[in-house]
Structures are given as structure tokens and as C-alpha cells.
Amino acid sequence: MSTHAAYTHFASQAQSCDRLGSPFTADLCLQLPTLLDATTATGRRVLGWTGDPAADALALRLCGALHALVLSGNDPALAAVYPPAKPDSASLREAVVGALARHDTSVAVFIDSPPQTNEIARSAMLLPGLLLVALETGRPLILGEVGASAGLNLNLDRFFYTYGNTEWGDPSSPVRLAPQVEGTPPPLEGRLEIRARSGCDRMPVDIAQPDERLRLKAYVWPDQPFRMERLDAAVIVAREHPFTLSAEDAADFVDRELASRPGDAAYVLMHSIMWQYMPDDKRARIGALLQLHGAEATSSAPLAHLRMEPVAGESGHAVLSLTLWPGGITRRLARVDFHGRWIAWES
């Protein structure tokens, strides 16, 4: 990858970060490609990237590596220019150059692994869809999540939510979510009975391991401390209410889960902001499995596919969609912010 290609990718990521409320990460993304060259292992790794830098989230990998140095306490000079500090661009450049020199090998190794994010606020986007499944089927739910990262959103029924003037959930929960509501608040009728919950990820995060918790936190943007607070709170809930999380191919997970689903509950396959990162053949296989098992679904054992994903031809937001069998009707439920900051109910 040429220096120009690197700059183009990092500049595009900077625009996304700025749009999603992280001016610090945006500035960092703009600075980084101008600081890299072939004299360092990190520079050679980035500039020699053989994959698609956008699909591989290369800029976020490098930003995450630097944030990990700050969070671990391994680079006080870099930490001194990170939020809540407000350095000028020259000070930021100087600190980043120094950090890259001091930790060149570890940074180059860090970016070899894909980003891991577990945005807790996305639970506030998914919850109304799950309530709709429970209300319309009248069945307890079996919840399965692909691309689950640390699986923290599998506990979404144990969080507390505020949508404008309406509330739902456990008021004593340490996780409190209050997305902005555009237009009519989403319906929150009914109750959730989640009988079982499990998830998978290619590289799941084990929150019991300090180094893995650090990696998860490193991908939270430094000037958004409220996201870190939500993450820490969700970890507390997960320790109190563990779930099953496997290192597994998503299509294999769906195949096994659907084949063994019980005959007296609604199985819900859910995912958020991960579908576009899956290979075409994996997406096709999961789609075929849903159609196959959907054709066999009954009112006693319905099947649902709830997803929060980007939609072709639309930008600046994701779409919450639900397909429910028997019937296989797909409904567009809401436009939602990628990080769960707002929801616009449409259904």
C-alpha cells in the first residue's frame, strides 16, 4: 500500500470518527500516515498491508494499539497528550512519534489482530426488536449472537433503558442506556423471558483475562469516556450473569444452533455491525440455513433474525430489521446510529 493509499484510508476513517463524535481520534487518524515510513516495523507493516485497509479497519487497529499503551500505563509521555488533555497537533505528533519508536515491535504485533469492539449502547437499538418478537410469538426466547466479541450485549435484558419519557428494565442495573429518540419512541410492550443465551466470534474476548479486557477497552475512543463507563458496567453484569461464548465460525455456529433449537421457544439470531465484514459465502450459508429452518418453524417454535446493519444506498446510519418465521416476512423497524446514540422508529 502506498503512502497515498494509506493517507486516503486514514482520512476516510478520520471523517467517520468525527461524524461519530470523536474529534481526537479523527485528528490522530489524520496525523498517523504522515508519521510512518519503512524505517520502523510498524511503518513497514502498515505501508505494506496486503489486504483491504478499510475492510480490515487498519486505521482503528493502529489507534487501538496506541490507546492500549495509554491504558496499560506503559507510555506516560503518550498518556500526557491523551484526553482529557487537549494537545495541539504538534504536541500530539511528537508524543506519537516517540511512542512508536519506544514500542515499535509491540505496536506492529498489536495491529496484526482485527479490532474487537463491544458497543454496549447497541443493546438499546436491539431491545425493541426483541420485545416485538416476544410480544408477537408469546414464547420465551433463545438468544444467539454472531460476531459477539465479548458477548456483553447478550445480557441486554439486564440493563436499564430510557427512551424519551418511557423506561424499561432493571432500575438497579449498573448499565443505563438513554439513546436520543427521533420521532415516536419505540414500543416497549411485553416482557422478555430469555431462557438461554450464547454467542460466537472468530476471536472472542475473554473478560476474565486482563490482557483481553485491555484490548477491548483500547478500541473505545479516548475522548468518549461514557462508552468506557458503559463497557466497565457491562463487564460487571457479565461476571454476575455468565453466558456461553465460543471461538467459532459464524455459519457453523448458526448451523449447530438452529439444528438443536427446542420446540417450545422462539430462537432469535441477532447481530450488529458485523455482517459487512463476513465473506460472501458465509453470509450466503447463514441465509440458506435461516430459510431452511424458517420453512420448518411453527407457532410453538418460531424463528427470528434480528439485525442492526448498514443498508446499501443509505449512509450515516444502520437499519434495524426483523424477519420472523413462520411466514418469513421481513420488516424494517428503525433507523439507528452505528454506536447506539439515537433511534428513529419506523415500523
Short mmCIF file of C-alpha atoms in Angstrom, two decimals:
data_model
loop_
_atom_site.label_atom_id
_atom_site.label_comp_id
_atom_site.label_asym_id
_atom_site.label_seq_id
_atom_site.Cartn_x
_atom_site.Cartn_y
_atom_site.Cartn_z
CA MET A 1 0.00 0.00 0.00
CA SER A 2 1.45 3.36 -1.00
CA THR A 3 1.72 6.34 1.32
CA HIS A 4 -1.05 7.99 -0.69
CA ALA A 5 -3.33 4.97 -0.28
CA ALA A 6 -2.60 4.92 3.44
CA TYR A 7 -3.46 8.60 3.74
CA THR A 8 -6.71 8.09 1.82
CA HIS A 9 -7.76 5.26 4.14
CA PHE A 10 -6.80 7.08 7.33
CA ALA A 11 -8.51 10.28 6.13
CA SER A 12 -11.71 8.37 5.44
CA GLN A 13 -11.58 6.84 8.91
CA ALA A 14 -11.00 10.31 10.35
CA GLN A 15 -14.22 11.53 8.75
CA SER A 16 -16.12 8.61 10.29
CA CYS A 17 -14.65 9.26 13.73
CA ASP A 18 -15.50 12.93 13.54
CA ARG A 19 -19.07 12.15 12.44
CA LEU A 20 -19.42 9.70 15.33
CA GLY A 21 -18.29 12.22 17.90
CA SER A 22 -14.57 11.56 18.39
CA PRO A 23 -12.56 14.56 17.17
CA PHE A 24 -9.45 13.30 18.98
CA THR A 25 -9.42 10.00 17.09
CA ALA A 26 -10.17 11.89 13.88
CA ASP A 27 -7.11 14.09 14.41
CA LEU A 28 -4.99 11.06 15.26
CA CYS A 29 -6.06 9.30 12.08
CA LEU A 30 -5.08 12.32 10.02
CA GLN A 31 -1.67 12.51 11.68
CA LEU A 32 -0.66 8.85 11.61
CA PRO A 33 0.04 8.21 7.90
CA THR A 34 2.40 11.20 7.80
CA LEU A 35 4.43 9.69 10.66
CA LEU A 36 5.04 6.26 9.14
CA ASP A 37 7.87 5.11 6.93
CA ALA A 38 9.82 1.96 6.17
CA THR A 39 12.40 2.56 8.93
CA THR A 40 10.10 1.02 11.57
CA ALA A 41 8.38 -2.35 11.82
CA THR A 42 5.05 -0.56 12.30
CA GLY A 43 5.60 1.62 9.25
CA ARG A 44 6.56 -1.36 7.10
CA ARG A 45 3.56 -3.32 8.36
CA VAL A 46 1.07 -0.54 7.60
CA LEU A 47 2.54 0.63 4.31
CA GLY A 48 3.00 -2.96 3.16
CA TRP A 49 -0.55 -4.00 4.07
CA THR A 50 -1.70 -6.59 1.57
CA GLY A 51 -5.38 -6.71 2.47
CA ASP A 52 -8.12 -4.12 2.11
CA PRO A 53 -7.24 -1.47 4.72
CA ALA A 54 -10.85 -0.32 5.04
CA ALA A 55 -12.30 -3.81 5.44
CA ASP A 56 -9.50 -4.67 7.85
CA ALA A 57 -10.04 -1.44 9.84
CA LEU A 58 -6.32 -0.78 9.67
CA ALA A 59 -6.51 2.78 10.99
CA LEU A 60 -8.52 1.66 14.01
CA ARG A 61 -6.01 -1.12 14.68
CA LEU A 62 -3.20 1.42 14.93
CA CYS A 63 -5.28 3.81 17.02
CA GLY A 64 -6.16 0.91 19.30
CA ALA A 65 -2.51 -0.05 19.69
CA LEU A 66 -1.64 3.46 20.86
CA HIS A 67 -4.61 3.62 23.22
CA ALA A 68 -3.53 0.29 24.73
CA LEU A 69 -0.16 1.86 25.60
CA VAL A 70 -2.00 4.65 27.40
CA LEU A 71 -4.44 2.41 29.27
CA SER A 72 -1.72 -0.01 30.36
CA GLY A 73 0.43 2.79 31.75
CA ASN A 74 3.32 1.74 29.54
CA ASP A 75 3.85 5.16 27.98
CA PRO A 76 3.32 8.14 30.31
CA ALA A 77 4.50 10.62 27.67
CA LEU A 78 1.81 9.48 25.27
CA ALA A 79 -0.80 9.40 28.05
CA ALA A 80 0.01 13.05 28.81
CA VAL A 81 -1.44 14.13 25.44
CA TYR A 82 -4.48 11.85 25.53
CA PRO A 83 -7.90 13.01 26.74
CA PRO A 84 -8.80 14.72 28.94
CA ALA A 85 -5.71 16.67 27.83
CA LYS A 86 -6.23 18.87 24.77
CA PRO A 87 -2.88 18.99 22.98
CA ASP A 88 -2.15 20.92 19.82
CA SER A 89 -1.33 18.92 16.71
CA ALA A 90 2.43 19.43 17.10
CA SER A 91 2.44 18.04 20.65
CA LEU A 92 0.32 15.08 19.59
CA ARG A 93 2.68 14.33 16.70
CA GLU A 94 5.73 14.48 18.92
CA ALA A 95 4.21 12.15 21.51
CA VAL A 96 3.02 9.64 18.90
CA VAL A 97 6.40 9.58 17.15
CA GLY A 98 8.08 8.91 20.48
CA ALA A 99 5.62 6.15 21.40
CA LEU A 100 6.03 4.44 18.04
CA ALA A 101 9.80 4.48 18.47
CA ARG A 102 9.69 3.15 22.02
CA HIS A 103 7.12 0.42 21.32
CA ASP A 104 7.64 -0.32 17.64
CA THR A 105 7.64 -4.10 17.91
CA SER A 106 4.63 -4.37 20.23
CA VAL A 107 2.57 -1.96 18.12
CA ALA A 108 3.38 -3.90 14.94
CA VAL A 109 2.26 -7.12 16.64
CA PHE A 110 -0.92 -5.50 18.02
CA ILE A 111 -2.17 -4.46 14.59
CA ASP A 112 -1.88 -8.00 13.24
CA SER A 113 -5.13 -8.89 15.03
CA PRO A 114 -8.51 -7.44 13.98
CA PRO A 115 -10.31 -4.89 16.15
CA GLN A 116 -12.63 -6.07 18.86
CA THR A 117 -15.47 -3.78 19.83
CA ASN A 118 -18.44 -4.49 22.05
CA GLU A 119 -20.52 -1.32 21.88
CA ILE A 120 -22.98 -1.65 24.75
CA ALA A 121 -25.28 1.13 23.50
CA ARG A 122 -26.29 -1.07 20.56
CA SER A 123 -28.37 -3.04 23.08
CA ALA A 124 -30.75 -0.08 23.15
CA MET A 125 -31.22 -0.50 19.41
CA LEU A 126 -31.81 -4.26 19.61
CA LEU A 127 -34.08 -4.32 22.69
CA PRO A 128 -37.27 -3.05 20.97
CA GLY A 129 -36.86 -5.73 18.30
CA LEU A 130 -36.57 -8.47 20.90
CA LEU A 131 -39.61 -7.15 22.73
CA LEU A 132 -41.53 -7.27 19.47
CA VAL A 133 -40.54 -10.92 18.91
CA ALA A 134 -41.61 -11.83 22.45
CA LEU A 135 -44.91 -9.96 22.12
CA GLU A 136 -45.86 -11.42 18.75
CA THR A 137 -44.81 -15.00 19.46
CA GLY A 138 -45.77 -15.25 23.11
CA ARG A 139 -42.82 -17.56 23.62
CA PRO A 140 -39.69 -17.47 25.78
CA LEU A 141 -36.58 -16.63 23.76
CA ILE A 142 -33.37 -18.48 22.99
CA LEU A 143 -30.82 -15.82 22.07
CA GLY A 144 -27.85 -16.40 19.77
CA GLU A 145 -25.44 -13.70 18.64
CA VAL A 146 -22.83 -13.94 15.89
CA GLY A 147 -19.86 -11.58 15.89
CA ALA A 148 -20.48 -11.22 19.62
CA SER A 149 -16.98 -10.01 20.61
CA ALA A 150 -17.06 -10.37 24.41
CA GLY A 151 -20.77 -11.24 24.34
CA LEU A 152 -21.70 -8.38 26.67
CA ASN A 153 -24.86 -7.49 24.75
CA LEU A 154 -26.24 -10.97 25.41
CA ASN A 155 -27.22 -9.58 28.82
CA LEU A 156 -29.26 -6.75 27.31
CA ASP A 157 -32.37 -7.69 29.32
CA ARG A 158 -30.40 -6.91 32.48
CA PHE A 159 -29.78 -3.26 31.56
CA PHE A 160 -31.93 -0.19 32.25
CA TYR A 161 -33.23 1.88 29.33
CA THR A 162 -34.77 5.31 28.89
CA TYR A 163 -36.34 6.29 25.55
CA GLY A 164 -37.62 9.82 25.97
CA ASN A 165 -40.35 9.55 28.62
CA THR A 166 -40.54 5.74 28.60
CA GLU A 167 -38.41 3.33 30.58
CA TRP A 168 -37.72 -0.39 30.57
CA GLY A 169 -35.56 -2.75 32.57
CA ASP A 170 -33.90 -3.05 35.94
CA PRO A 171 -33.52 0.38 37.64
CA SER A 172 -30.71 -1.03 39.79
CA SER A 173 -28.62 -2.13 36.81
CA PRO A 174 -25.17 -0.51 36.53
CA VAL A 175 -25.73 -0.31 32.75
CA ARG A 176 -28.03 2.62 31.95
CA LEU A 177 -28.77 3.48 28.33
CA ALA A 178 -30.68 6.55 27.15
CA PRO A 179 -30.49 6.98 23.38
CA GLN A 180 -31.93 10.06 21.73
CA VAL A 181 -35.33 9.32 20.23
CA GLU A 182 -36.16 10.81 16.85
CA GLY A 183 -39.92 10.93 16.34
CA THR A 184 -42.09 8.33 18.06
CA PRO A 185 -40.42 6.26 20.80
CA PRO A 186 -40.12 2.54 20.03
CA PRO A 187 -42.82 0.33 21.56
CA LEU A 188 -41.72 -1.36 24.76
CA GLU A 189 -44.75 -3.54 25.49
CA GLY A 190 -44.37 -7.00 26.92
CA ARG A 191 -41.65 -8.73 28.85
CA LEU A 192 -38.61 -10.74 27.95
CA GLU A 193 -38.05 -14.27 29.18
CA ILE A 194 -34.66 -15.30 27.82
CA ARG A 195 -34.29 -18.98 28.55
CA ALA A 196 -30.75 -19.34 27.18
CA ARG A 197 -28.16 -17.13 25.54
CA SER A 198 -24.96 -17.88 23.64
CA GLY A 199 -22.70 -16.23 21.12
CA CYS A 200 -19.72 -16.78 18.89
CA ASP A 201 -16.86 -14.79 17.45
CA ARG A 202 -13.80 -15.65 15.40
CA MET A 203 -11.68 -14.26 18.23
CA PRO A 204 -13.96 -13.91 21.28
CA VAL A 205 -12.82 -11.73 24.15
CA ASP A 206 -12.49 -13.47 27.50
CA ILE A 207 -13.26 -10.73 30.00
CA ALA A 208 -11.68 -12.83 32.76
CA GLN A 209 -8.27 -12.18 31.18
CA PRO A 210 -6.77 -8.73 31.92
CA ASP A 211 -4.90 -8.51 28.61
CA GLU A 212 -8.08 -9.26 26.67
CA ARG A 213 -10.08 -6.70 28.65
CA LEU A 214 -7.33 -4.20 27.84
CA ARG A 215 -7.60 -4.94 24.13
CA LEU A 216 -11.37 -4.47 24.25
CA LYS A 217 -11.01 -1.15 26.05
CA ALA A 218 -8.28 0.01 23.67
CA TYR A 219 -10.84 0.22 20.85
CA VAL A 220 -13.04 2.61 22.81
CA TRP A 221 -12.20 6.10 21.54
CA PRO A 222 -10.27 8.03 24.20
CA ASP A 223 -12.43 11.14 24.14
CA GLN A 224 -15.63 9.16 24.77
CA PRO A 225 -15.31 8.17 28.45
CA PHE A 226 -19.04 7.44 28.70
CA ARG A 227 -18.52 4.46 26.38
CA MET A 228 -15.77 3.16 28.65
CA GLU A 229 -18.06 3.54 31.65
CA ARG A 230 -20.77 1.51 29.88
CA LEU A 231 -18.25 -1.16 28.98
CA ASP A 232 -16.99 -1.45 32.56
CA ALA A 233 -20.58 -1.66 33.84
CA ALA A 234 -21.47 -4.38 31.33
CA VAL A 235 -18.43 -6.39 32.42
CA ILE A 236 -19.75 -6.27 35.98
CA VAL A 237 -23.12 -7.62 34.80
CA ALA A 238 -21.43 -10.36 32.76
CA ARG A 239 -19.42 -11.54 35.73
CA GLU A 240 -22.62 -11.87 37.72
CA HIS A 241 -24.54 -13.46 34.83
CA PRO A 242 -22.20 -15.54 32.65
CA PHE A 243 -23.18 -16.89 29.23
CA THR A 244 -21.78 -19.26 26.62
CA LEU A 245 -19.29 -17.74 24.18
CA SER A 246 -17.38 -19.81 21.64
CA ALA A 247 -14.50 -19.25 19.23
CA GLU A 248 -16.30 -20.40 16.12
CA ASP A 249 -17.15 -19.64 12.53
CA ALA A 250 -20.48 -17.81 12.45
CA ALA A 251 -22.03 -20.13 9.85
CA ASP A 252 -21.01 -23.22 11.81
CA PHE A 253 -22.48 -21.68 14.96
CA VAL A 254 -25.79 -20.92 13.24
CA ASP A 255 -25.93 -24.41 11.72
CA ARG A 256 -25.46 -26.08 15.09
CA GLU A 257 -27.76 -23.72 16.97
CA LEU A 258 -30.67 -23.98 14.55
CA ALA A 259 -30.38 -27.76 14.30
CA SER A 260 -30.66 -28.12 18.08
CA ARG A 261 -33.18 -25.41 18.91
CA PRO A 262 -36.01 -26.51 21.22
CA GLY A 263 -39.60 -26.98 20.12
CA ASP A 264 -41.20 -24.69 22.70
CA ALA A 265 -39.31 -21.38 22.39
CA ALA A 266 -38.54 -18.67 19.85
CA TYR A 267 -34.96 -18.78 18.63
CA VAL A 268 -33.55 -15.31 17.83
CA LEU A 269 -30.39 -14.93 15.79
CA MET A 270 -29.07 -11.40 16.27
CA HIS A 271 -26.07 -9.38 15.18
CA SER A 272 -24.96 -5.77 14.97
CA ILE A 273 -22.44 -4.05 12.68
CA MET A 274 -20.61 -7.20 11.67
CA TRP A 275 -22.38 -8.53 8.57
CA GLN A 276 -20.33 -6.48 6.11
CA TYR A 277 -17.10 -7.98 7.46
CA MET A 278 -18.16 -11.55 6.69
CA PRO A 279 -17.17 -13.25 3.42
CA ASP A 280 -19.94 -13.59 0.84
CA ASP A 281 -20.03 -17.38 1.12
CA LYS A 282 -20.55 -17.23 4.90
CA ARG A 283 -23.41 -14.76 4.55
CA ALA A 284 -24.99 -16.92 1.88
CA ARG A 285 -24.71 -20.04 4.01
CA ILE A 286 -26.32 -18.36 7.02
CA GLY A 287 -29.10 -17.03 4.80
CA ALA A 288 -29.74 -20.51 3.41
CA LEU A 289 -29.81 -22.01 6.91
CA LEU A 290 -32.35 -19.44 8.05
CA GLN A 291 -34.57 -20.14 5.06
CA LEU A 292 -34.30 -23.90 5.62
CA HIS A 293 -35.17 -23.81 9.30
CA GLY A 294 -37.62 -20.97 8.81
CA ALA A 295 -39.66 -23.17 6.49
CA GLU A 296 -39.97 -25.66 9.35
CA ALA A 297 -40.79 -23.06 12.04
CA THR A 298 -44.09 -23.32 13.90
CA SER A 299 -46.04 -21.08 16.24
CA SER A 300 -44.65 -23.15 19.12
CA ALA A 301 -41.08 -22.86 17.87
CA PRO A 302 -40.78 -19.66 15.81
CA LEU A 303 -37.52 -18.38 14.36
CA ALA A 304 -36.40 -14.74 14.20
CA HIS A 305 -33.50 -12.92 12.57
CA LEU A 306 -32.88 -9.55 14.22
CA ARG A 307 -30.06 -7.41 12.84
CA MET A 308 -28.68 -3.92 13.12
CA GLU A 309 -26.61 -3.39 10.00
CA PRO A 310 -25.85 -0.85 7.26
CA VAL A 311 -28.08 -0.96 4.20
CA ALA A 312 -26.83 -0.40 0.65
CA GLY A 313 -27.75 3.02 -0.67
CA GLU A 314 -28.14 4.59 2.78
CA SER A 315 -25.38 6.37 4.67
CA GLY A 316 -24.91 7.82 8.11
CA HIS A 317 -26.94 5.19 9.91
CA ALA A 318 -27.70 1.48 10.25
CA VAL A 319 -31.10 -0.17 9.95
CA LEU A 320 -32.79 -2.44 12.48
CA SER A 321 -34.59 -5.23 10.61
CA LEU A 322 -36.56 -8.27 11.69
CA THR A 323 -37.53 -11.43 9.80
CA LEU A 324 -39.92 -13.72 11.63
CA TRP A 325 -40.96 -17.26 10.77
CA PRO A 326 -43.47 -18.85 10.23
CA GLY A 327 -44.12 -16.62 7.29
CA GLY A 328 -40.65 -15.20 6.73
CA ILE A 329 -41.87 -11.61 6.49
CA THR A 330 -39.08 -9.05 6.79
CA ARG A 331 -39.82 -5.72 8.44
CA ARG A 332 -37.73 -2.60 8.66
CA LEU A 333 -38.12 -1.44 12.25
CA ALA A 334 -35.90 1.61 12.69
CA ARG A 335 -33.03 3.75 11.54
CA VAL A 336 -30.34 3.68 14.22
CA ASP A 337 -26.98 5.24 14.98
CA PHE A 338 -23.98 2.94 14.50
CA HIS A 339 -22.92 3.46 18.12
CA GLY A 340 -26.45 3.48 19.54
CA ARG A 341 -26.66 7.23 20.15
CA TRP A 342 -30.12 7.61 18.58
CA ILE A 343 -33.04 5.60 17.25
CA ALA A 344 -35.78 6.57 14.80
CA TRP A 345 -38.59 4.01 14.96
CA GLU A 346 -40.29 3.39 11.60
CA SER A 347 -42.41 0.28 11.98
#
